Coordinates of C-alpha atoms in Angstrom, one line a residue:
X11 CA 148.8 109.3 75.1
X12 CA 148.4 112.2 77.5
X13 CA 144.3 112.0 77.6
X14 CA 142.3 108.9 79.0
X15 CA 139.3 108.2 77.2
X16 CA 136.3 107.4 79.6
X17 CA 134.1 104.5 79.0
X18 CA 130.6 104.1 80.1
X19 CA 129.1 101.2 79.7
X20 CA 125.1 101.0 79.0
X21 CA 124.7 97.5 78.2
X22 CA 122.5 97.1 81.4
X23 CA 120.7 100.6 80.7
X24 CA 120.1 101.0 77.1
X25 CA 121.2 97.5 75.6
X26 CA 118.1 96.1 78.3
X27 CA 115.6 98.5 76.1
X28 CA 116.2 95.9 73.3
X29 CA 112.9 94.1 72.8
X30 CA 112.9 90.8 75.2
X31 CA 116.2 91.9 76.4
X32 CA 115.5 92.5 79.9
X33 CA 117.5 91.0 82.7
X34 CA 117.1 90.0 86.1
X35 CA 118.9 91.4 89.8
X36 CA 121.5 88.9 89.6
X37 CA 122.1 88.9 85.7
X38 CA 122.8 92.1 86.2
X39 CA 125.1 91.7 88.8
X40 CA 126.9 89.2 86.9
X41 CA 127.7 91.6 83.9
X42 CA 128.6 94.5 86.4
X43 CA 131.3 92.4 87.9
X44 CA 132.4 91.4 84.3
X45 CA 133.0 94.9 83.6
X46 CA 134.0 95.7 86.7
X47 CA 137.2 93.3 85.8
X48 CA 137.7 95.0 82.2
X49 CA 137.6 98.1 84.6
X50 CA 135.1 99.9 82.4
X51 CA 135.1 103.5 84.0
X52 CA 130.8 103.8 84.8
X53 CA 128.8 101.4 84.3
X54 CA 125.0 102.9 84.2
X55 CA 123.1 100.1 85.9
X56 CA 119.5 101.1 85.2
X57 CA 116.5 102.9 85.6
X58 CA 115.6 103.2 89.6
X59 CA 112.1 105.0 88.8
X60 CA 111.2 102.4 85.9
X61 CA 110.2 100.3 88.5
X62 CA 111.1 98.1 91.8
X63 CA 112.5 95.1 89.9
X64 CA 115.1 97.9 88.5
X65 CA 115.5 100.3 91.4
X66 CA 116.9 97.3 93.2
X67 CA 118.9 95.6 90.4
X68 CA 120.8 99.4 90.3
X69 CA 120.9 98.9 93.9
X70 CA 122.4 95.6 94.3
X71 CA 124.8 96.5 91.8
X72 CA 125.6 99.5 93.7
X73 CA 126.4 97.5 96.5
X74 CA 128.4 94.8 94.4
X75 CA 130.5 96.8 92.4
X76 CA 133.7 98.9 93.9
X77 CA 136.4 100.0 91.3
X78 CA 133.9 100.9 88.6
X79 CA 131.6 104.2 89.0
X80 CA 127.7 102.7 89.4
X81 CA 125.5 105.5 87.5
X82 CA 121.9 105.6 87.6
X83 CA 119.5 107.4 85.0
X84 CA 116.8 109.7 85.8
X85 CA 114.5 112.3 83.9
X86 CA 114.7 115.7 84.8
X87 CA 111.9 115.2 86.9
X88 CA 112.0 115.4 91.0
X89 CA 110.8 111.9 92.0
X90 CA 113.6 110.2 89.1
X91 CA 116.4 112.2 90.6
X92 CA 115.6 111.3 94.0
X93 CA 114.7 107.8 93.2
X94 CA 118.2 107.3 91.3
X95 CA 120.2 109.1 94.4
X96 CA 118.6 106.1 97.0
X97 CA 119.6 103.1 93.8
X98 CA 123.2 104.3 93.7
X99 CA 123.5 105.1 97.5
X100 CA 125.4 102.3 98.8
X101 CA 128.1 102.9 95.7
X102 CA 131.4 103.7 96.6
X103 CA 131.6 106.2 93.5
X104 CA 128.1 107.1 92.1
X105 CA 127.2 109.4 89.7
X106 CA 123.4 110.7 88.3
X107 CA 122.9 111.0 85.0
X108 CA 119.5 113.2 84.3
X109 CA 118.3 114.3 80.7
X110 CA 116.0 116.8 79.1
X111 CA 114.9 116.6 75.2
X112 CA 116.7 119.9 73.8
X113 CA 115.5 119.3 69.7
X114 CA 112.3 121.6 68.6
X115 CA 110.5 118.5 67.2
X116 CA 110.8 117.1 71.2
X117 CA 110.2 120.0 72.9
X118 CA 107.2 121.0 70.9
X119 CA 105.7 117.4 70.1
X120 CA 106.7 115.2 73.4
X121 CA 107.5 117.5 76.1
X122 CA 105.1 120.3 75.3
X123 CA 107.6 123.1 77.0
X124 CA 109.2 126.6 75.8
X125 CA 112.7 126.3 75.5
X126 CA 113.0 128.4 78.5
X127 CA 111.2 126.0 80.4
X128 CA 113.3 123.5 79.4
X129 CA 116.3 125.4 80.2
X130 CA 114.8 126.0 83.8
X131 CA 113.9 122.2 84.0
X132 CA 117.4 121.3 83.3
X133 CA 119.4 123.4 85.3
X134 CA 116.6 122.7 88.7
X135 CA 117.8 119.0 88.0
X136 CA 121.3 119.2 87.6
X137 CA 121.4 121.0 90.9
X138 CA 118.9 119.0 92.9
X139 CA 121.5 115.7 91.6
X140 CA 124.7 117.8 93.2
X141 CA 122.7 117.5 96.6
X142 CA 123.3 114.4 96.1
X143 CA 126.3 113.7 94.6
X144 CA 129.4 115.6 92.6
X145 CA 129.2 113.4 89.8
X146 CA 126.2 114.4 87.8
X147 CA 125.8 113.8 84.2
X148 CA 123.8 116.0 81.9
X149 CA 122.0 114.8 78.4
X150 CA 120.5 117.1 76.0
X151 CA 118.2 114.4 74.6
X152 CA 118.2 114.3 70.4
X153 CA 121.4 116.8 71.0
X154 CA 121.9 115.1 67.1
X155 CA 118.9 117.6 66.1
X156 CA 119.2 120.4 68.5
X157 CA 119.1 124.0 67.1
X158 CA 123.4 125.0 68.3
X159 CA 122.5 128.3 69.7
X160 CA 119.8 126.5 71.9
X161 CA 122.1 123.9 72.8
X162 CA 125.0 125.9 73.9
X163 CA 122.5 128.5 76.3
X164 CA 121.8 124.7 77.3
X165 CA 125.1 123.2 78.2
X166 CA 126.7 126.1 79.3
X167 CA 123.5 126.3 82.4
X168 CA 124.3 123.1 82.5
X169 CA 127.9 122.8 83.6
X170 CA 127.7 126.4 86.0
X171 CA 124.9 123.9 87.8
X172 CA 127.6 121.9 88.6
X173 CA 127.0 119.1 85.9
X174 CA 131.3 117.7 85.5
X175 CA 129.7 115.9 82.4
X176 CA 127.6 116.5 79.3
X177 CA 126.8 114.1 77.0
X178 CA 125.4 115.0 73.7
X179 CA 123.6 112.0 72.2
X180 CA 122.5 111.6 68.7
X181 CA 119.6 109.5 69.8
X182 CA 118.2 108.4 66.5
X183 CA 121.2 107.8 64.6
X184 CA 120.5 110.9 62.0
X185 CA 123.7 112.5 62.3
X186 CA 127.1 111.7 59.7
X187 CA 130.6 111.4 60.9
X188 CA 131.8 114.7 59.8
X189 CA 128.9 116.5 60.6
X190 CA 129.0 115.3 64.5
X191 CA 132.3 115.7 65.2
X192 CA 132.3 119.5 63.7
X193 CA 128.8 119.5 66.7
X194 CA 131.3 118.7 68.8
X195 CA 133.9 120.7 68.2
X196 CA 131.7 123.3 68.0
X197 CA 130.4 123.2 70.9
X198 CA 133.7 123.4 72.9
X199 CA 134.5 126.5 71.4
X200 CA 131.4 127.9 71.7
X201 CA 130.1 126.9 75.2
X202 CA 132.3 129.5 77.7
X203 CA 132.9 127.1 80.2
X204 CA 133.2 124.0 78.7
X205 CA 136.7 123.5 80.1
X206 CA 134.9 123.4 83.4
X207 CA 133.1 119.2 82.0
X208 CA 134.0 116.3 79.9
X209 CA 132.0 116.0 76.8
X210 CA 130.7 112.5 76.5
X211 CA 128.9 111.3 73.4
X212 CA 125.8 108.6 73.3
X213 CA 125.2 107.6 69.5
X214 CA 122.8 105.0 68.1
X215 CA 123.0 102.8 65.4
X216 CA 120.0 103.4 62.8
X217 CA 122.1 104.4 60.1
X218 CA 124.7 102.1 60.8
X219 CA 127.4 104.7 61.9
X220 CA 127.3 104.7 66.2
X221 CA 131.0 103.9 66.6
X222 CA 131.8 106.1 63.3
X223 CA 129.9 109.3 65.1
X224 CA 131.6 107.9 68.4
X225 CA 135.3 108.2 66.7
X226 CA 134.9 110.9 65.1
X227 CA 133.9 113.3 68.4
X228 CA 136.6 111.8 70.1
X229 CA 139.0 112.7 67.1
X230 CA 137.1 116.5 68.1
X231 CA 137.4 116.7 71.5
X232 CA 134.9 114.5 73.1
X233 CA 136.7 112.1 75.9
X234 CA 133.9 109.9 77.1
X235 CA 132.4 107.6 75.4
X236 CA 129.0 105.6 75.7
X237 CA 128.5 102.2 74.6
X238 CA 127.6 99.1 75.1
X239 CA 128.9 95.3 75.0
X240 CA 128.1 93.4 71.3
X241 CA 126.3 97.1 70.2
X242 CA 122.9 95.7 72.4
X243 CA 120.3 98.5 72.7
X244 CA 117.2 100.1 71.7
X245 CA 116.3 99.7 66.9
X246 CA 119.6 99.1 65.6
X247 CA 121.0 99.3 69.4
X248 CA 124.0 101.8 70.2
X249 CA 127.7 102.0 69.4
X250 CA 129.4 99.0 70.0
X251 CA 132.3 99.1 73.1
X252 CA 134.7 96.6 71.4
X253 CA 135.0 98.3 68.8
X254 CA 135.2 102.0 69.8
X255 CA 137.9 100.6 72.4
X256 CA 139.6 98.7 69.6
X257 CA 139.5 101.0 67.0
X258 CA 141.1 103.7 69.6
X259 CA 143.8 101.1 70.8
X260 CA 144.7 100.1 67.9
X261 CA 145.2 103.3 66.1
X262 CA 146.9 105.5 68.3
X263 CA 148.5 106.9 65.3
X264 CA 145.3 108.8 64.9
X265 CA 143.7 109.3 68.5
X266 CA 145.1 111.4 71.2
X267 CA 143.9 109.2 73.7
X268 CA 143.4 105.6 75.1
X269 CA 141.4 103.9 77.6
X270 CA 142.4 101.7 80.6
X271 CA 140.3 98.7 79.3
X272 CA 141.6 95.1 79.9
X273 CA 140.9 94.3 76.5
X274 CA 141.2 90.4 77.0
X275 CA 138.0 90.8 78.9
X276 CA 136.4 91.9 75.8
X277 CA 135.3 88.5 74.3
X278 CA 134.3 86.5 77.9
X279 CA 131.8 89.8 78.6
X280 CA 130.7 89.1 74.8
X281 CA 129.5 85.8 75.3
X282 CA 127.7 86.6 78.6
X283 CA 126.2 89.2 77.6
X284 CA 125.1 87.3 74.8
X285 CA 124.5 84.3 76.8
X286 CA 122.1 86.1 79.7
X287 CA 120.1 88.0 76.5
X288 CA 119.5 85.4 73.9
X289 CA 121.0 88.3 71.3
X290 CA 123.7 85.9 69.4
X291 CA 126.5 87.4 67.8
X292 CA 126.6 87.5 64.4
X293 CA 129.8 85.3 62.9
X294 CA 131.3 88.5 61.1
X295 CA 130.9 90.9 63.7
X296 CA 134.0 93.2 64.2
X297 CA 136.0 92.0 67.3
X298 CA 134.0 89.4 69.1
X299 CA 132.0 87.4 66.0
X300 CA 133.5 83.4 65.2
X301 CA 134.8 84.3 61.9
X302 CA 136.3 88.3 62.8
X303 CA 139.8 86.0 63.1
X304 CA 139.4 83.6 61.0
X305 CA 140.9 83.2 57.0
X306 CA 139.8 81.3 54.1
X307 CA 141.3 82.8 51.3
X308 CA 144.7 81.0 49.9
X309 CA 146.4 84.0 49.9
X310 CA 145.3 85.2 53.3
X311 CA 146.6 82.1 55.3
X312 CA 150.0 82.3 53.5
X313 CA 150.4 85.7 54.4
X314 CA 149.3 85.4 58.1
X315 CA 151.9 81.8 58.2
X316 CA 154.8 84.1 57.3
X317 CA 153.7 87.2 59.3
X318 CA 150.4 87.7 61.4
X319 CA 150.7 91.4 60.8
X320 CA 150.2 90.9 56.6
X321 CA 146.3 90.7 57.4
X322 CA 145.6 90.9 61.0
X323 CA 145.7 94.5 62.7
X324 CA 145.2 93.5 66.3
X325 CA 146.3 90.7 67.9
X326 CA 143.3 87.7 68.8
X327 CA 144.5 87.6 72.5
X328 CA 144.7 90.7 73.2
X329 CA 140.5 90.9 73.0
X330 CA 140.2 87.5 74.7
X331 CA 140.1 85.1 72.2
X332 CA 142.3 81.8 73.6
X333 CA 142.2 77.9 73.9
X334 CA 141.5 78.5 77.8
X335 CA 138.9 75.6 78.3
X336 CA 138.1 74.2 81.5
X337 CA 138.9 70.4 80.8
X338 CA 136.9 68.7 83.3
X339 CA 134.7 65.7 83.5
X340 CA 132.6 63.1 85.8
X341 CA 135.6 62.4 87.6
X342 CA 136.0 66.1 88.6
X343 CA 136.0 67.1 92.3
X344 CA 133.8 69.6 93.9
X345 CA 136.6 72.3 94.4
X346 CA 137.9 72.7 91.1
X347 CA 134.6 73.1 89.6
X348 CA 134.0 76.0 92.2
X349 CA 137.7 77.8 91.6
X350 CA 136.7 77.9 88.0
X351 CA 133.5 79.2 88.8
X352 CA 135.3 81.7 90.9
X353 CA 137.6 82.8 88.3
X354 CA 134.7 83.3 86.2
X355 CA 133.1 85.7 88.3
X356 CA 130.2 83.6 88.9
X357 CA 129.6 83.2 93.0
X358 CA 126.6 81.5 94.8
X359 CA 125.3 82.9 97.6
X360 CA 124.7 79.7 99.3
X361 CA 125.9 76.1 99.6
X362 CA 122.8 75.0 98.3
X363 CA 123.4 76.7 95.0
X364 CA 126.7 76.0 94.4
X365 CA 125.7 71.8 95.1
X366 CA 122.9 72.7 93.0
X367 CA 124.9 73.9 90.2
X368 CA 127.9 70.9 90.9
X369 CA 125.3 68.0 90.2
X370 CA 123.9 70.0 86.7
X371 CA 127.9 70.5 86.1
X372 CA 127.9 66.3 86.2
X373 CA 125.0 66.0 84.4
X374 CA 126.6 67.5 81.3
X375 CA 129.9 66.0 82.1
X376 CA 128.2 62.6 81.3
X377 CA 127.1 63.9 77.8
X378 CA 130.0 66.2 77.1
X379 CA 134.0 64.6 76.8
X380 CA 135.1 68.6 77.6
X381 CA 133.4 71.3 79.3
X382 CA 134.0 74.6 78.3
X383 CA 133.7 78.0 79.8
X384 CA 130.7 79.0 77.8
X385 CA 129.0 75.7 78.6
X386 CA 129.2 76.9 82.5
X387 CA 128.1 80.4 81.6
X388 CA 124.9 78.6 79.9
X389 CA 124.6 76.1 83.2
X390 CA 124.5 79.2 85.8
X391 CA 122.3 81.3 83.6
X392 CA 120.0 78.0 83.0
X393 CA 119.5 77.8 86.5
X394 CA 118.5 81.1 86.7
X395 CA 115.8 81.3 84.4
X396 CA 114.7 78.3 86.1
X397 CA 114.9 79.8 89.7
X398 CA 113.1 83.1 88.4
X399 CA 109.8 81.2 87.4
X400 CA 108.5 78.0 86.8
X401 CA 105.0 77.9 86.8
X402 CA 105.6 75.5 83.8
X403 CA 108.6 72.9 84.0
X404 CA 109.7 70.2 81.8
X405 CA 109.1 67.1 82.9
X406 CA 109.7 65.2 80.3
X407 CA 109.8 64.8 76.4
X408 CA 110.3 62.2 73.7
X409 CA 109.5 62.9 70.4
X410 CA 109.7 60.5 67.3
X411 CA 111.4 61.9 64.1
X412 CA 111.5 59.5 61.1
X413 CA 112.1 59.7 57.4
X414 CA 108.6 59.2 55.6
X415 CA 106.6 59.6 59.2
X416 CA 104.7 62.9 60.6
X417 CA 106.9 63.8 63.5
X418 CA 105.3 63.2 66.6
X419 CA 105.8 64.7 70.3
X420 CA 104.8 63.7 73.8
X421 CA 105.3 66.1 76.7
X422 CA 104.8 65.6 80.4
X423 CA 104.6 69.5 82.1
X424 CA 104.5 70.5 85.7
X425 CA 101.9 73.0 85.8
X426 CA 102.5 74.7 89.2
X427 CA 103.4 71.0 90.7
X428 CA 100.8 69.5 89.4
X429 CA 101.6 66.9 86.1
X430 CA 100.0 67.0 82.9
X431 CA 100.6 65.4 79.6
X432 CA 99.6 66.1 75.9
X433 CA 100.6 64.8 72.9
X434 CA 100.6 65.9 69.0
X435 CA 102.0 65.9 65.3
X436 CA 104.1 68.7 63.9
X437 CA 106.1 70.0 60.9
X438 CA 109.3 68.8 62.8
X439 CA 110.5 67.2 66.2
X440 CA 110.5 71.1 67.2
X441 CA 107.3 72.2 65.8
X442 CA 105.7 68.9 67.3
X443 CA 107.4 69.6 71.0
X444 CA 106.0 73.1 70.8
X445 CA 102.1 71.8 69.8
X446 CA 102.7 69.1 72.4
X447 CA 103.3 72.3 75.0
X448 CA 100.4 74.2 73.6
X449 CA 98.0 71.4 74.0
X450 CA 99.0 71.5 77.7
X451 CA 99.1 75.7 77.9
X452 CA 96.6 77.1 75.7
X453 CA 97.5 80.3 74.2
X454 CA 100.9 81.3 73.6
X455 CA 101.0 84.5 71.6
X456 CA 102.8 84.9 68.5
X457 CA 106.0 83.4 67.6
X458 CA 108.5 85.9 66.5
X459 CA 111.5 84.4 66.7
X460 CA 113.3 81.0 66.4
X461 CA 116.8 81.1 66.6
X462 CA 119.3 78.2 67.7
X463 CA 123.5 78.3 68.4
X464 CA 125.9 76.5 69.1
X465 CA 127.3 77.2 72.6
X466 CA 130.9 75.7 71.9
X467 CA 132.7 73.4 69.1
X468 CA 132.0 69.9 68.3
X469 CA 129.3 67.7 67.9
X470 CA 128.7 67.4 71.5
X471 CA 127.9 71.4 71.9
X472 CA 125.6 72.3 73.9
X473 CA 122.7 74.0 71.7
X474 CA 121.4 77.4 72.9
X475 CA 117.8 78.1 71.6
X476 CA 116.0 81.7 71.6
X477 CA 112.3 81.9 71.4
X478 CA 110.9 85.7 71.4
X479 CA 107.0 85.7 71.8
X480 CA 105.1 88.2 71.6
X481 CA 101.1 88.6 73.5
X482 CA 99.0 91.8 73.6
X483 CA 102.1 93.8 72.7
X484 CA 104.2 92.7 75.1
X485 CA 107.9 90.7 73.9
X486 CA 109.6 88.4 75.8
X487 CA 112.6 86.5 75.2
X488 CA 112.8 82.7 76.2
X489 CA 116.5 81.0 76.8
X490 CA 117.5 77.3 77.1
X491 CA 120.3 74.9 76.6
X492 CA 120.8 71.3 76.2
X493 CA 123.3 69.0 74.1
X494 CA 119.5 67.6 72.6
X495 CA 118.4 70.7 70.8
X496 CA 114.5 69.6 70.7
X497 CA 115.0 69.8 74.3
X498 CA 116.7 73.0 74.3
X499 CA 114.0 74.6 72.7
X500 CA 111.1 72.9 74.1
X501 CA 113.0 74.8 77.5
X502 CA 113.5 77.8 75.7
X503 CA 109.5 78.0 75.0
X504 CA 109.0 77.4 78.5
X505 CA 111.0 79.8 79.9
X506 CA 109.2 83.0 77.3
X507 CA 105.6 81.1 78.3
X508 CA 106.9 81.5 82.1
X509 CA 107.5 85.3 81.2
X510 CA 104.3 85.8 79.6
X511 CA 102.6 85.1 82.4
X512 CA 104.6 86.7 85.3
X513 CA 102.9 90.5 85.5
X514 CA 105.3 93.0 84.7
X515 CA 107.7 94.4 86.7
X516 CA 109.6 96.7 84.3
X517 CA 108.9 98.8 82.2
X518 CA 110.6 102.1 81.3
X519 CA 108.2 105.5 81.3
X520 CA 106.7 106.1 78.3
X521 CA 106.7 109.8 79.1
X522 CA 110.3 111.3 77.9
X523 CA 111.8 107.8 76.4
X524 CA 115.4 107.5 77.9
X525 CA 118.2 108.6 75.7

């Protein structure tokens, strides 16, 4: 194991281009210093030039984060350079990652430049980011359907600019395994000075085969990796960390190379991630879905009783799944609630918050018996969605479900302090709460998504309800949480409604899409 394989982690990059997926300062924060403790490599924290909301997210996390490297993206354009360079200022390691579309379909049909202006776009960049900082990052954007002799004039500029890395990203998921790891090969023996940068790969997931692409240049030379947690990003999102981690890890009979993850982190940054963007996680899902331990089959529990090894090729601890619950109640104190808190990663700035956050902790511990770790994660985030906007608030709700009745719904809203009630029938307790809402709020857009699950075990689990609206082509993603699923989602609704009405702060350039 003589090589380390770098991972950077895009999660709060790339997975927030997922429709509805955007997150706030502190949510972003909160994954950073999740990462921070798997001690992912370089974390890219955002877009500074997208907009303030995410120039100062990068910022804060900048300022947050110490053992991870904080990278910020930027075009190759003067104003994104600079503007990333300020974000990542207060980093103790920081590194600029800029990118230029190298493909002739790009050049020709989005960019509208020569090749050689692209060439002398590229190069400018990389060296206005070295006034700034040794750790620059280059991306041939849609490197996947670059002409090679183009792409090597490219990255060979590139690195004599004083890029240390180059990523070549196969940014809409055309490429095959074979076929992108023999890019990458050739490229290091093609490129004269490619001993002089790490070659770092950024594959997507539209064909299904991001962490297959992702294996198979590091089995040809690539050692950096870009991912993300649960796969989150733009279509189909992009390779999937726990998996390109695992995969490496566990067969090091194959790869020359391993990472310095703490893979028990793997599964707690799962859920928060999950958690903060409403994306569940599908049951089967490699490494961090419900059922990716779990055996049915006769044959497979008498083979895993006798020996783990007969059908399990990694260990269920070793990614983070345990029994660790926090088993606290009404009788709790004050303290211990916070020192699990702290252990968590989850810290309030003031004592306001944190008493804040105690008496909602009580509140559940009357309606729960045990409180779990994910049921805090859901409480924090809750209270963040709450604090972000509430120009509509739940007041109250009780709905009346009955066999052989039309369900029936009465809500009671604070509409920017003001009270207001409505009332009305629906297909369901959850279709009548949502009428109930729109009698009181008017239009609401179209409903595109309806998605409930449960935060923990048990009959007493808290329910976690997505709503994703969408209005004059804008998405939003709505979150909520409550052991009474009706008013989980009536929450949820809330909170999207809330979003729909807050102008928007970001928004990523539509000119030369990120990678």
């Amino acid at each position: 194991m003589s090589d380390q394989l770098i991972i950077f982690d895009t999660t709060l990059r790339d997975g927030e281009q997922s429709p509805g997926a955007s997150m706030t300062r502190e949510e972003k924060v909160r994954i950073a210093k999740v990462l921070e403790r798997m001690r992912v490599d370089i974390i890219e924290a955002g877009f500074p030039v997208a907009s303030l909301g995410d120039f100062e997210a990068v910022k804060a996390v900048a300022e947050e984060v110490k053992d991870s490297t904080v990278c910020a993206l930027a075009r190759a354009v003067e104003k994104d350079v600079d503007r990333a360079a300020e974000a990542i200022k207060p980093a103790k390691r920081g590194r600029i990652h800029t990118f230029l579309a190298t493909s002739p379909i790009h050049m020709q049909h989005k960019l509208r430049m020569t090749p050689e202006q692209v060439l002398e776009r590229a190069v400018s960049m990389v060296k206005r980011s070295r006034q700034y900082t040794d750790d620059v990052e280059f991306s041939p954007e849609d490197a996947g359907r670059s002409e090679i002799d183009f792409l090597c004039r490219v990255l060979e500029a590139v690195i004599d600019a004083g890029a240390r890395t180059v990523n070549i990203p196969d940014t809409v998921g055309y490429n095959l395994p074979h076929q992108f790891g023999a890019l990458i090969k050739t490229l290091r023996e093609r490129v004269p000075n490619s001993d002089k940068a790490i070659f770092s790969v950024h594959c997507h997931n539209d064909l299904g085969l991001a962490v297959a692409n992702s294996l198979s240049a590091v089995l040809n030379g690539a050692r950096q990796v870009e991912c993300t947690i649960n796969g989150l990003g733009e279509r189909a999102g992009n390779a999937s960390l726990e998996e390109v981690v695992m995969a490496v890890r566990t067969r090091r009979d194959i790869f020359p190379c391993d990472t310095q993850l703490d893979t028990t982190q793997i599964v707690p940054a799962s859920r928060l991630v999950s958690n903060i963007t409403g994306f569940p996680v599908q049951p089967n899902k490699a490494i961090v879905g419900a059922n990716a331990f779990a055996h049915e089959s006769g044959i497979h529990q008498d083979g895993v009783i006798k020996k783990r090894e007969t059908y399990e090729i990694m260990r269920a601890e070793d990614v983070g799944w345990s029994a660790n619950r926090m088993v606290l109640g009404k009788h709790s104190g004050r303290n211990a609630f916070k020192s699990r808190l702290k252990e968590l990663r989850i810290d309030f700035k003031t004592e306001q918050e944190l008493n804040a956050a105690f008496e909602r902790f009580k509140d559940l511990a009357d309606k729960k018996h045990e409180i779990f770790d994910e049921d805090l994660q859901a409480l924090v985030t809750e209270a963040d969605l709450e604090q972000e906007n509430e120009h509509y608030r739940l007041v109250s709700l009780k709905v009346c479900s009955q066999t052989g009745e039309t369900p029936f719904a009465n809500v009671t809203l604070a509409v920017n302090g003001s009270e207001q009630k409505a009332g009305a029938p629906g297909g369901g307790p959850v279709d009548a709460a949502f009428k109930a809402i729109d009698s009181v709020v008017g239009n609401r857009g179209q409903l595109l998504l309806y998605s409930v699950n449960n935060i923990t075990s048990g009959t007493d689990s808290q329910g976690e309800v997505t709503v994703r609206l969408e209005k004059a082509g804008r998405i939003v993603n709505g979150h909520g949480a409550d052991t009474d699923i009706v008013i989980a989602s009536a929450k949820a609704y809330l909170n999207a409604l809330n979003k729909l009405i807050v102008p928007v702060e970001r928004t990523h350039p539509q000119v030369d899409q990120p990678i």
